[in-house]
Tab-separated table of C-alpha atoms in Angstrom:
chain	number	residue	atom	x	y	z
A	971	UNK	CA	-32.728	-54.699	32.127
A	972	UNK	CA	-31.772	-52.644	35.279
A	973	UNK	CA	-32.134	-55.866	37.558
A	974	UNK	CA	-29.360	-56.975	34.701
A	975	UNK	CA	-27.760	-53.588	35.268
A	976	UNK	CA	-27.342	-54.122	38.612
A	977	UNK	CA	-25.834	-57.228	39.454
A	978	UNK	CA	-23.526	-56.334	36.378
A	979	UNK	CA	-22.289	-53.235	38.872
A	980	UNK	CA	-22.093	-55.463	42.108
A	981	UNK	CA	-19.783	-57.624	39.720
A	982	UNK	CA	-17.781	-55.019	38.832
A	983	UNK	CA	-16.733	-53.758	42.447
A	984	UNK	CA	-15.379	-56.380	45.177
A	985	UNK	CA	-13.523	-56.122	48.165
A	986	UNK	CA	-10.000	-56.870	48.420
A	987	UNK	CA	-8.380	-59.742	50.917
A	988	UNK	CA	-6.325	-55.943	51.566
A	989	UNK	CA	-9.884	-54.661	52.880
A	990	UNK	CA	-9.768	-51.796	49.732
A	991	UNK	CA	-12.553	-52.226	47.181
A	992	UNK	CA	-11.560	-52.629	43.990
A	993	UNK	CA	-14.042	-50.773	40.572
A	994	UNK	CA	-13.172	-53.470	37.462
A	995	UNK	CA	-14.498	-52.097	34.239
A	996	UNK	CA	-13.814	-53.188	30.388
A	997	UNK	CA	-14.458	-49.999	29.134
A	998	UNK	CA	-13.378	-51.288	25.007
A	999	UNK	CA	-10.506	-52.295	22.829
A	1000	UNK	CA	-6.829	-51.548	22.474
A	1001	UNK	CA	-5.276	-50.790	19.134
A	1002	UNK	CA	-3.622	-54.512	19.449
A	1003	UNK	CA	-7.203	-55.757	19.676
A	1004	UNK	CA	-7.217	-57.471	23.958
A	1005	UNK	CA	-9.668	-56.018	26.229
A	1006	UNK	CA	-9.122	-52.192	27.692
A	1007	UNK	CA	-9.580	-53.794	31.299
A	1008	UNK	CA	-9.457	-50.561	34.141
A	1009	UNK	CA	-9.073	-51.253	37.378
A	1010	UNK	CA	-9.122	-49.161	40.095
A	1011	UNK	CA	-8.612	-49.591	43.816
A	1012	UNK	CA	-10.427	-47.209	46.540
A	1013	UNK	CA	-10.379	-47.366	50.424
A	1014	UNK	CA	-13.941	-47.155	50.424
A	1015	UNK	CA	-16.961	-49.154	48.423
A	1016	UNK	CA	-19.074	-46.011	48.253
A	1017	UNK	CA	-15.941	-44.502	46.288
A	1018	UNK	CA	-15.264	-47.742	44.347
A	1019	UNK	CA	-18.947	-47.478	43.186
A	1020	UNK	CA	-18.194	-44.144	42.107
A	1021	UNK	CA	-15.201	-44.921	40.315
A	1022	UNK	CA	-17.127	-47.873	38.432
A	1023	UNK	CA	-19.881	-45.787	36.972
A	1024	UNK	CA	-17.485	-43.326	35.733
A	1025	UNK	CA	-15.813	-46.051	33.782
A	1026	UNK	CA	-18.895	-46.971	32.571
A	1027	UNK	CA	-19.779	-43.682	30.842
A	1028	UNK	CA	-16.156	-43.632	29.731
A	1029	UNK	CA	-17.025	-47.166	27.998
A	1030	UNK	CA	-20.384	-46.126	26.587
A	1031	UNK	CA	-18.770	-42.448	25.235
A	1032	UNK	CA	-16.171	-44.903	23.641
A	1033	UNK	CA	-18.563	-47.049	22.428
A	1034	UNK	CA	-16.678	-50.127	22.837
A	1035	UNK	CA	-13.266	-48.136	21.293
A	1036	UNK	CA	-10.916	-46.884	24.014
A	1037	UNK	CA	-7.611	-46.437	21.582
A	1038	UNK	CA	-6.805	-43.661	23.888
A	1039	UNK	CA	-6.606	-46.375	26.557
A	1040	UNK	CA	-3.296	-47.748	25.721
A	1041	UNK	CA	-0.059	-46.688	28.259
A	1042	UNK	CA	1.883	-44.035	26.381
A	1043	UNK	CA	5.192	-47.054	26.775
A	1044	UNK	CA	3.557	-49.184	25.319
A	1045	UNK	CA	2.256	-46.855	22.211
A	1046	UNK	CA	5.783	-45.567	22.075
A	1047	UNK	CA	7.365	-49.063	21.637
A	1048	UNK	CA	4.461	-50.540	19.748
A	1049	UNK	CA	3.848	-48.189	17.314
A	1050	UNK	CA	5.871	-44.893	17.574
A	1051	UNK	CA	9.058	-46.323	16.602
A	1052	UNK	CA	8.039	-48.717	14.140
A	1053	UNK	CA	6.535	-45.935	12.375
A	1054	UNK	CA	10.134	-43.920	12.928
A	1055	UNK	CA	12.952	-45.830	11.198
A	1056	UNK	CA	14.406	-44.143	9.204
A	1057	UNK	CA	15.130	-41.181	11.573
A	1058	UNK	CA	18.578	-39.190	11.827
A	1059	UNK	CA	20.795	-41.184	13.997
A	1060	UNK	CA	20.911	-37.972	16.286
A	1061	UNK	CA	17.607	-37.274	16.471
A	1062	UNK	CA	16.910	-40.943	17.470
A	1063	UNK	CA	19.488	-40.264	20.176
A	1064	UNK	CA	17.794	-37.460	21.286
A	1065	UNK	CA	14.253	-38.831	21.562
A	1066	UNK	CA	14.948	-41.648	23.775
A	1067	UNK	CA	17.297	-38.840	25.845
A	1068	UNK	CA	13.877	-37.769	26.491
A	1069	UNK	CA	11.993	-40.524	26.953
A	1070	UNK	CA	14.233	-41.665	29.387
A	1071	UNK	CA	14.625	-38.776	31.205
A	1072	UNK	CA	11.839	-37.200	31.173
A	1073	UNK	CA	8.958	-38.676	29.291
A	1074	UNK	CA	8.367	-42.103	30.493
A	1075	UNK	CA	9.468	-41.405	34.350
A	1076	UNK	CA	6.631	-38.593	33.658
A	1077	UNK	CA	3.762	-40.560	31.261
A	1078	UNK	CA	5.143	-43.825	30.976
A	1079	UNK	CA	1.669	-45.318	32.980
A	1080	UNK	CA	-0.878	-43.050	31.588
A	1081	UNK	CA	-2.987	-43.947	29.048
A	1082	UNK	CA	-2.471	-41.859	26.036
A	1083	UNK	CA	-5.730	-40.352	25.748
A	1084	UNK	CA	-5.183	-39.301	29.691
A	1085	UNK	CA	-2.637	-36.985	29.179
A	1086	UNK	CA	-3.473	-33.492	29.802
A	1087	UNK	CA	-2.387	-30.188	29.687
A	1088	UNK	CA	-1.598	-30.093	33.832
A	1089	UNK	CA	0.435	-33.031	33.232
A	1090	UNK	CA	2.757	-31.763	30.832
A	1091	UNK	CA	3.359	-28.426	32.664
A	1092	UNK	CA	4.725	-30.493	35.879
A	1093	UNK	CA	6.858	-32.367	33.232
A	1094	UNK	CA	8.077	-28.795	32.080
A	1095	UNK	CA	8.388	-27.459	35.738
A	1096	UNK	CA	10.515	-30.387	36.640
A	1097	UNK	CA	13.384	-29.359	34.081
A	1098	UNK	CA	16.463	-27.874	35.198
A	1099	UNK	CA	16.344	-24.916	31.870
A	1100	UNK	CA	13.991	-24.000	28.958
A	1101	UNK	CA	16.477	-26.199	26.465
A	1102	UNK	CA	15.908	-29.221	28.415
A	1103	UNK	CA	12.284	-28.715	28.792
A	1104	UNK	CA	11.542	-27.650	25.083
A	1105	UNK	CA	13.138	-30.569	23.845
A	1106	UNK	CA	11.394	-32.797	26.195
A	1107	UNK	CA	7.951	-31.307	24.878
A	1108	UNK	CA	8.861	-31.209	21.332
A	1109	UNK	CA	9.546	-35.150	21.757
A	1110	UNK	CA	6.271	-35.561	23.449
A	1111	UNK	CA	4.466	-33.315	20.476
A	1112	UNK	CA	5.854	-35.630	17.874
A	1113	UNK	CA	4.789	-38.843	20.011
A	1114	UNK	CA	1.451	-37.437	20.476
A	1115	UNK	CA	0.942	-36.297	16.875
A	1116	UNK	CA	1.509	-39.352	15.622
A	1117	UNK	CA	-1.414	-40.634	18.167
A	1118	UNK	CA	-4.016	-38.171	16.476
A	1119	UNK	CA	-3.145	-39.330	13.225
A	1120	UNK	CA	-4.019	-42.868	14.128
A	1121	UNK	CA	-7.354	-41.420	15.787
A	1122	UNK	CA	-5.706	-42.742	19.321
A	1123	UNK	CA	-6.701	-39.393	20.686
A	1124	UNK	CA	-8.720	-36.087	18.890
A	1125	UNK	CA	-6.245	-33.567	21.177
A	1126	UNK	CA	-2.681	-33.218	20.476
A	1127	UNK	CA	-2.023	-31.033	24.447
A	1128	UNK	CA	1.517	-30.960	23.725
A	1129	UNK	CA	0.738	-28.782	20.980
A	1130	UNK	CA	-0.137	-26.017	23.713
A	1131	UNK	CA	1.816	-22.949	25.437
A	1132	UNK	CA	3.348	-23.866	28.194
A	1133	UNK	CA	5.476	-21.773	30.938
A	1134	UNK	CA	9.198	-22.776	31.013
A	1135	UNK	CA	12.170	-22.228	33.032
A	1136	UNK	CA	13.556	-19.145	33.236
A	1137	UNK	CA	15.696	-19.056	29.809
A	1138	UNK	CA	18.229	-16.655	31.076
A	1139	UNK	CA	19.643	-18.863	34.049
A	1140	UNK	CA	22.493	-20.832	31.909
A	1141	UNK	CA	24.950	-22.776	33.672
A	1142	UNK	CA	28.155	-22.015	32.259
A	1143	UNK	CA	29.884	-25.323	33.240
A	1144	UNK	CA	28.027	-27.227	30.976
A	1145	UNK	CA	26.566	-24.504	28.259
A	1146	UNK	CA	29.301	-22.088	28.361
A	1147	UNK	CA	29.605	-18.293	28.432
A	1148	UNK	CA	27.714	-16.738	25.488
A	1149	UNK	CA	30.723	-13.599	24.094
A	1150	UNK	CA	28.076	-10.311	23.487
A	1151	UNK	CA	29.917	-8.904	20.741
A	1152	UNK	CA	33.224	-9.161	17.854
A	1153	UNK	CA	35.660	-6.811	20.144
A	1154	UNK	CA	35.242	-9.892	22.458
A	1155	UNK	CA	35.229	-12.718	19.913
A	1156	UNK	CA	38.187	-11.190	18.024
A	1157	UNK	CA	40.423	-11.200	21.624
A	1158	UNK	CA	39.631	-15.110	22.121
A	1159	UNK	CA	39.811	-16.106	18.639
A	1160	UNK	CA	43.779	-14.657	18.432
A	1161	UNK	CA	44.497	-15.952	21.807
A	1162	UNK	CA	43.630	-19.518	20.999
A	1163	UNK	CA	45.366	-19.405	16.928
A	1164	UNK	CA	48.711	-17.751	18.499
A	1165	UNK	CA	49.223	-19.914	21.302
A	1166	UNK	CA	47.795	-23.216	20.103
A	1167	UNK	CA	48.494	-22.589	16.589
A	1168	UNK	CA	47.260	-25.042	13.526
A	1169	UNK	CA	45.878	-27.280	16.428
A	1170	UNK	CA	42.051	-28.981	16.870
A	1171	UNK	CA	41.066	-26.425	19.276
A	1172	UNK	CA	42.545	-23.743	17.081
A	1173	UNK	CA	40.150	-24.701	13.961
A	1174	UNK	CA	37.506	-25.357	16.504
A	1175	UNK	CA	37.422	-22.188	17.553
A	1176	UNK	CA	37.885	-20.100	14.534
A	1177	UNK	CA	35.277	-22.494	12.747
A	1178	UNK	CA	32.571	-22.166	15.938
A	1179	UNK	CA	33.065	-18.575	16.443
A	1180	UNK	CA	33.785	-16.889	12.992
A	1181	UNK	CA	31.270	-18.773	10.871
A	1182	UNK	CA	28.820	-20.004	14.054
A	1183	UNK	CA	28.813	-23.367	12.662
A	1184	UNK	CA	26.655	-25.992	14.216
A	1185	UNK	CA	29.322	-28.644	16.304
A	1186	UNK	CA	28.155	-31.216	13.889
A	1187	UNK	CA	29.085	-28.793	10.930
A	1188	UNK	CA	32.348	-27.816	12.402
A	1189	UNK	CA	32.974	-31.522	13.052
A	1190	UNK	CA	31.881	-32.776	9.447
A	1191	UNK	CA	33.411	-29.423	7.078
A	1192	UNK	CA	36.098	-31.470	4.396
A	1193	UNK	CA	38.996	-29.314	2.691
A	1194	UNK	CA	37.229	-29.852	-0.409
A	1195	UNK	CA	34.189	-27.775	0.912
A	1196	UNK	CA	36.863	-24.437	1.722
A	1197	UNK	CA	36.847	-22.287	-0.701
A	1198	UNK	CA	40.501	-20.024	0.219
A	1199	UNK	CA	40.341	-18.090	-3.371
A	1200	UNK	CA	36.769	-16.695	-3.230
A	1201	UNK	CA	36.670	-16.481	0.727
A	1202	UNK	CA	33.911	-19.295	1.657
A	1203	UNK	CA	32.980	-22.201	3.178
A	1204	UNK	CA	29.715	-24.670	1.755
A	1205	UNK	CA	27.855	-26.708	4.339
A	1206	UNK	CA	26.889	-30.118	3.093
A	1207	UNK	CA	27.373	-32.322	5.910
A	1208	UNK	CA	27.382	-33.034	9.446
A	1209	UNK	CA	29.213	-35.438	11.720
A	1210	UNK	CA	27.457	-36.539	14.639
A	1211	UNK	CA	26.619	-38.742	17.246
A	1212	UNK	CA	23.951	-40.622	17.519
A	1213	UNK	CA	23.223	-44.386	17.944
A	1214	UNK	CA	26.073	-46.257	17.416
A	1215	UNK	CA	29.633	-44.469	16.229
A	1216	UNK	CA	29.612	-40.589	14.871
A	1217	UNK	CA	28.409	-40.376	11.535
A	1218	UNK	CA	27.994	-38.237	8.239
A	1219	UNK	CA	24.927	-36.904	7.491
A	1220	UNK	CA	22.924	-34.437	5.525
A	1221	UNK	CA	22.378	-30.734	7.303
A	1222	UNK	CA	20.113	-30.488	9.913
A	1223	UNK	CA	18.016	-28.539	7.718
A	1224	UNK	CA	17.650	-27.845	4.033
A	1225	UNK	CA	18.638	-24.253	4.437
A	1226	UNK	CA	21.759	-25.059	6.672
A	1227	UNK	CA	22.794	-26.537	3.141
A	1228	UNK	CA	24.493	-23.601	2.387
A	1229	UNK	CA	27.319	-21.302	1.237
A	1230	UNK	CA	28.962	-18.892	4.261
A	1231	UNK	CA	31.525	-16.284	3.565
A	1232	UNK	CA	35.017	-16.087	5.170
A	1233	UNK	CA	35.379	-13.384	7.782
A	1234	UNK	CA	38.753	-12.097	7.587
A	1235	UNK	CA	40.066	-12.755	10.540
A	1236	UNK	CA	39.161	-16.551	10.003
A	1237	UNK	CA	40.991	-16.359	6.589
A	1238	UNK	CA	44.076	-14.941	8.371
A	1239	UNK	CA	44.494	-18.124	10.497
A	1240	UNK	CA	42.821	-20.827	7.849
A	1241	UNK	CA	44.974	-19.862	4.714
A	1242	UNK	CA	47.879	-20.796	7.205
A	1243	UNK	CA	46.786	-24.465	8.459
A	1244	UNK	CA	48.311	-27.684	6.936
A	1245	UNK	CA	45.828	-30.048	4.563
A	1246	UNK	CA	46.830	-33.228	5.954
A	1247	UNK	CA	44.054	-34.885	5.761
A	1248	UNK	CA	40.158	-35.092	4.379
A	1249	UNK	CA	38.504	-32.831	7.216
A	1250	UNK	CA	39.672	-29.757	8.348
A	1251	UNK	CA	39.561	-30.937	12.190
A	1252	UNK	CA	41.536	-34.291	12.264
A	1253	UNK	CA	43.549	-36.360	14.513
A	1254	UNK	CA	46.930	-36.749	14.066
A	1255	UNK	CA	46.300	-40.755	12.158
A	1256	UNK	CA	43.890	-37.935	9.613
A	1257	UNK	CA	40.615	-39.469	10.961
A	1258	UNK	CA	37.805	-36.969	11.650
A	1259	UNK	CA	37.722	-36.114	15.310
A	1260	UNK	CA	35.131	-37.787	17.691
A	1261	UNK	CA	32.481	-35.547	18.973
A	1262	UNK	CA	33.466	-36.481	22.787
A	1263	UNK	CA	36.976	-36.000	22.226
A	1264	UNK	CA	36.272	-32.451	20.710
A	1265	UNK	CA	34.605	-31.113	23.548
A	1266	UNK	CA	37.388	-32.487	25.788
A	1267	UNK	CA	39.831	-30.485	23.610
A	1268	UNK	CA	37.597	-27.484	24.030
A	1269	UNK	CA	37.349	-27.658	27.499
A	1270	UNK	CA	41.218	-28.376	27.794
A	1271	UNK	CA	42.072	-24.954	27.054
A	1272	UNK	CA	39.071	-23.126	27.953
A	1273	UNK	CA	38.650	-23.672	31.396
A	1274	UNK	CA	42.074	-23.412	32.593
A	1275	UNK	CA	43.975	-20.643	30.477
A	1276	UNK	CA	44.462	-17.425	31.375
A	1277	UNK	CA	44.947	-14.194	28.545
A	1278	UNK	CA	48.290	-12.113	28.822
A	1279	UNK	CA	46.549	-10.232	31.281
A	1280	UNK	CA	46.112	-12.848	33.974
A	1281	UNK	CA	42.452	-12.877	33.659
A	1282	UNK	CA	40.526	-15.918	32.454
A	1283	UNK	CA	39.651	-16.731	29.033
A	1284	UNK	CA	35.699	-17.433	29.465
A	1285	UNK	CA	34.840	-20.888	29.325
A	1286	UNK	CA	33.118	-21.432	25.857
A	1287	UNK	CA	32.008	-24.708	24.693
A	1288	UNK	CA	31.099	-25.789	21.252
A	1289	UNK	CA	27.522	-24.989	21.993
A	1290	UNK	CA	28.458	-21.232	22.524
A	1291	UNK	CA	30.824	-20.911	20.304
A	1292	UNK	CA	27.583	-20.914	17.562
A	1293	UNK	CA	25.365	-18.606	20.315
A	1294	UNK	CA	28.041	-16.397	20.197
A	1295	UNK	CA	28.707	-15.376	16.950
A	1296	UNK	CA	24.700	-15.337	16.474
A	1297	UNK	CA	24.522	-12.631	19.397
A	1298	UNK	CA	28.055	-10.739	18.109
A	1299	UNK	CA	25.681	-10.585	14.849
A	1300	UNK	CA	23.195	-9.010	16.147
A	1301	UNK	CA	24.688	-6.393	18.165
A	1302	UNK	CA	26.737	-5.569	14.967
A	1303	UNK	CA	24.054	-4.300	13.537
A	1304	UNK	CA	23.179	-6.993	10.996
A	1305	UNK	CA	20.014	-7.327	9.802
A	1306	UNK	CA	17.778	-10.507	11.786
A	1307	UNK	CA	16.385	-12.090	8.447
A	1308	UNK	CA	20.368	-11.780	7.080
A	1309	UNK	CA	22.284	-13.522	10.304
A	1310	UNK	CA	18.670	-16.287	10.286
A	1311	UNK	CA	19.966	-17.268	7.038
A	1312	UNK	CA	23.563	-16.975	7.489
A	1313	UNK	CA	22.870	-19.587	10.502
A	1314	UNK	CA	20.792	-21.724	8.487
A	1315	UNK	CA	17.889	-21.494	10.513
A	1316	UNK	CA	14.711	-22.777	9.156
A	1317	UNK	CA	12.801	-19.827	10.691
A	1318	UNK	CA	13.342	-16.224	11.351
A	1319	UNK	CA	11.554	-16.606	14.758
A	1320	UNK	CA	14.379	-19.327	15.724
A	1321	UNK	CA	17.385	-16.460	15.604
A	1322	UNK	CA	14.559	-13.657	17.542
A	1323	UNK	CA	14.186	-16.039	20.300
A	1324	UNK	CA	17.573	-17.504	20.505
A	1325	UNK	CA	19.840	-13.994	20.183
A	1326	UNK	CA	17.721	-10.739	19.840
A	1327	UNK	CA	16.304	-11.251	23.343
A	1328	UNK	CA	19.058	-12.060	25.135
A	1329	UNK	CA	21.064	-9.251	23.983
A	1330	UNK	CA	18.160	-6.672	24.709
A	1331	UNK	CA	18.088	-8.403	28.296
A	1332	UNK	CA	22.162	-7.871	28.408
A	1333	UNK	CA	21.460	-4.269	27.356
A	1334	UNK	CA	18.808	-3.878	30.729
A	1335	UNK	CA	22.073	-4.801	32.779
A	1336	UNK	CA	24.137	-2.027	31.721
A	1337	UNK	CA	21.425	0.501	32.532
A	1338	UNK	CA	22.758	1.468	35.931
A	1339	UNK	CA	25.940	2.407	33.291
A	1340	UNK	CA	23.569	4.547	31.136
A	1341	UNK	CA	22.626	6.284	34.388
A	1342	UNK	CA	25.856	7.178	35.628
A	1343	UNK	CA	26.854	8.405	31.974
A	1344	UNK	CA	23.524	11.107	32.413
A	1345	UNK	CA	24.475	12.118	36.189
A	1346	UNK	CA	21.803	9.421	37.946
């Protein structure tokens, strides 16, 4: 038997026509059912013997089964979407942002079962802000649950704490300025309904910033869901992009399926805009407005006016326009649990770590104010 043994390991390691030795070890079975073949090359054969009996031990610990073997692109196109067809539109689009971006350039060649903890954090640390990196992770948690379900691996390490970016360094450009309170939302909001009055941007505005309405719920609110008499607005759909042309769809969550009241200084500007057609932000042919060509609107006007003052209006985007009114909420006063569901959050830890902490953090920068009001 080790005579057997033996000339079964001289088989397995060979020299290269390169001059590097080579350790080539079946170590089991894919999921498709061909041969888990790994080969490794080594500039030495003392390390190439190495390499083989640790493939070995790898094959006898499988014992015969190496699931865990197959290359996370492969798994992904073999069996992750398969099993994922009947995802959101947008959420498909954001996945395979991900995986193109981020995932596969970082896994793409690593066996699934291979992935570990290290790995993922110099995915994270290789993403320009916490967003980017948290969705990148949260893609690579779903991938990889779906893996321990099928017994590929007995580990989800995506499910782990990682360190991210820090989450205060926001690029304005393409996030836009987050307003810190209603003083400040109240200026914009007027500025934008008096000079651009019953316009996209207008209703954009008023919509993002007085109700802090998702873009896809700004995009996707109908006449029929505005409630003038009694003051509200219901959320029942969303329009946005995803494979293929903008869509309709269901709420991003079940409580975003909701019922928001009418601040009074949106009801000022909405009970005076024209119903001329089925959404409340339309073009001028009364189609709903394309995602793209809302945020060029947006941009349009924020990043080039100026208030009566000659100084700039800040450069909000659609994405801030909802951060915003969150962190105007807060510093109101109002109650976390209250603005959590107002939002439509599905958690109460989602509006903590999204607007409570950065408006304690904007508090620690007018300290040196504080001082100066005590004599420091």
């Amino acid at each position: 038997w080790r005579r057997k043994a033996q000339v079964h390991c001289i088989m397995a390691v060979r020299k290269l026509p390169n001059g590097k030795w080579e350790a080539d070890v079946t170590v089991g079975f894919r999921l498709d059912g061909t041969r888990d073949r790994r080969r490794e090359h080594h500039p030495t054969k003392a390390k190439a013997e190495k390499a083989e009996q640790r493939l070995l031990l790898l094959k006898e610990q499988n014992k015969g089964k190496s699931y865990g073997g197959i290359l996370f692109e492969d798994f992904v196109n073999d069996y992750f979407w398969p099993q994922k067809k009947k995802l959101r539109s947008s959420t498909v689009r954001g996945y395979k942002r991900d995986l193109k971006l981020r995932l596969t350039p970082a896994f793409g060649k690593m066996p699934v079962g291979e992935i570990t903890r290290y790995d993922i954090q110099q995915m994270i640390d290789g993403c320009a802000t916490k967003k980017v990196a948290t969705n990148a992770r949260e893609t690579l948690s779903t991938i990889l649950r779906l893996a321990l379900e099928m017994e590929v691996i007995d580990r989800n390490p995506a499910g782990y704490s990682y360190q991210y970016p820090d989450p205060t360094v926001l690029d304005p450009d393409h996030y836009g300025v987050w307003l810190q309170n209603f003083d400040e939302i109240k200026r914009v909001v007027e500025f934008v309904c008096e000079k651009h009055p019953n316009t996209q941007v207008a209703r954009i505005t008023v919509l993002g910033l007085c109700f802090g309405l998702r873009k896809g719920e700004v995009l996707g609110l109908d006449w029929e869901h505005v409630d003038l008499a009694n003051r509200c607005i219901y959320i029942r759909q969303t329009y946005t992009e995803g494979e293929g042309p903008p869509q309709l769809t269901p709420p991003k969550t079940q409580k975003s399926v909701c019922t928001i009241p009418m601040l009074s200084l949106a009801y000022k500007y909405m009970s005076q805009w024209t119903r001329d057609a089925q959404s409340v932000v339309s073009t001028r042919t009364g189609r709903r407005l394309d995602p793209k060509a809302a945020r060029d609107r947006v941009n349009a006007v924020f990043r080039k006016e100026k208030f009566d003052d000659d100084t700039a209006v800040p450069r909000i985007t659609m994405f801030s326009m909802r951060h915003s009114f969150g962190t105007a909420a807060i510093d109101a006063g109002v109650e976390v649990a209250k603005v959590s569901a107002w939002m439509g959050h599905e958690d109460v830890t989602t509006t903590y770590n999204r607007y409570v902490k950065p408006r304690l953090e904007a508090l620690a920068n007018d300290a040196s104010k504080i001082d100066r009001l005590m004599g420091f």
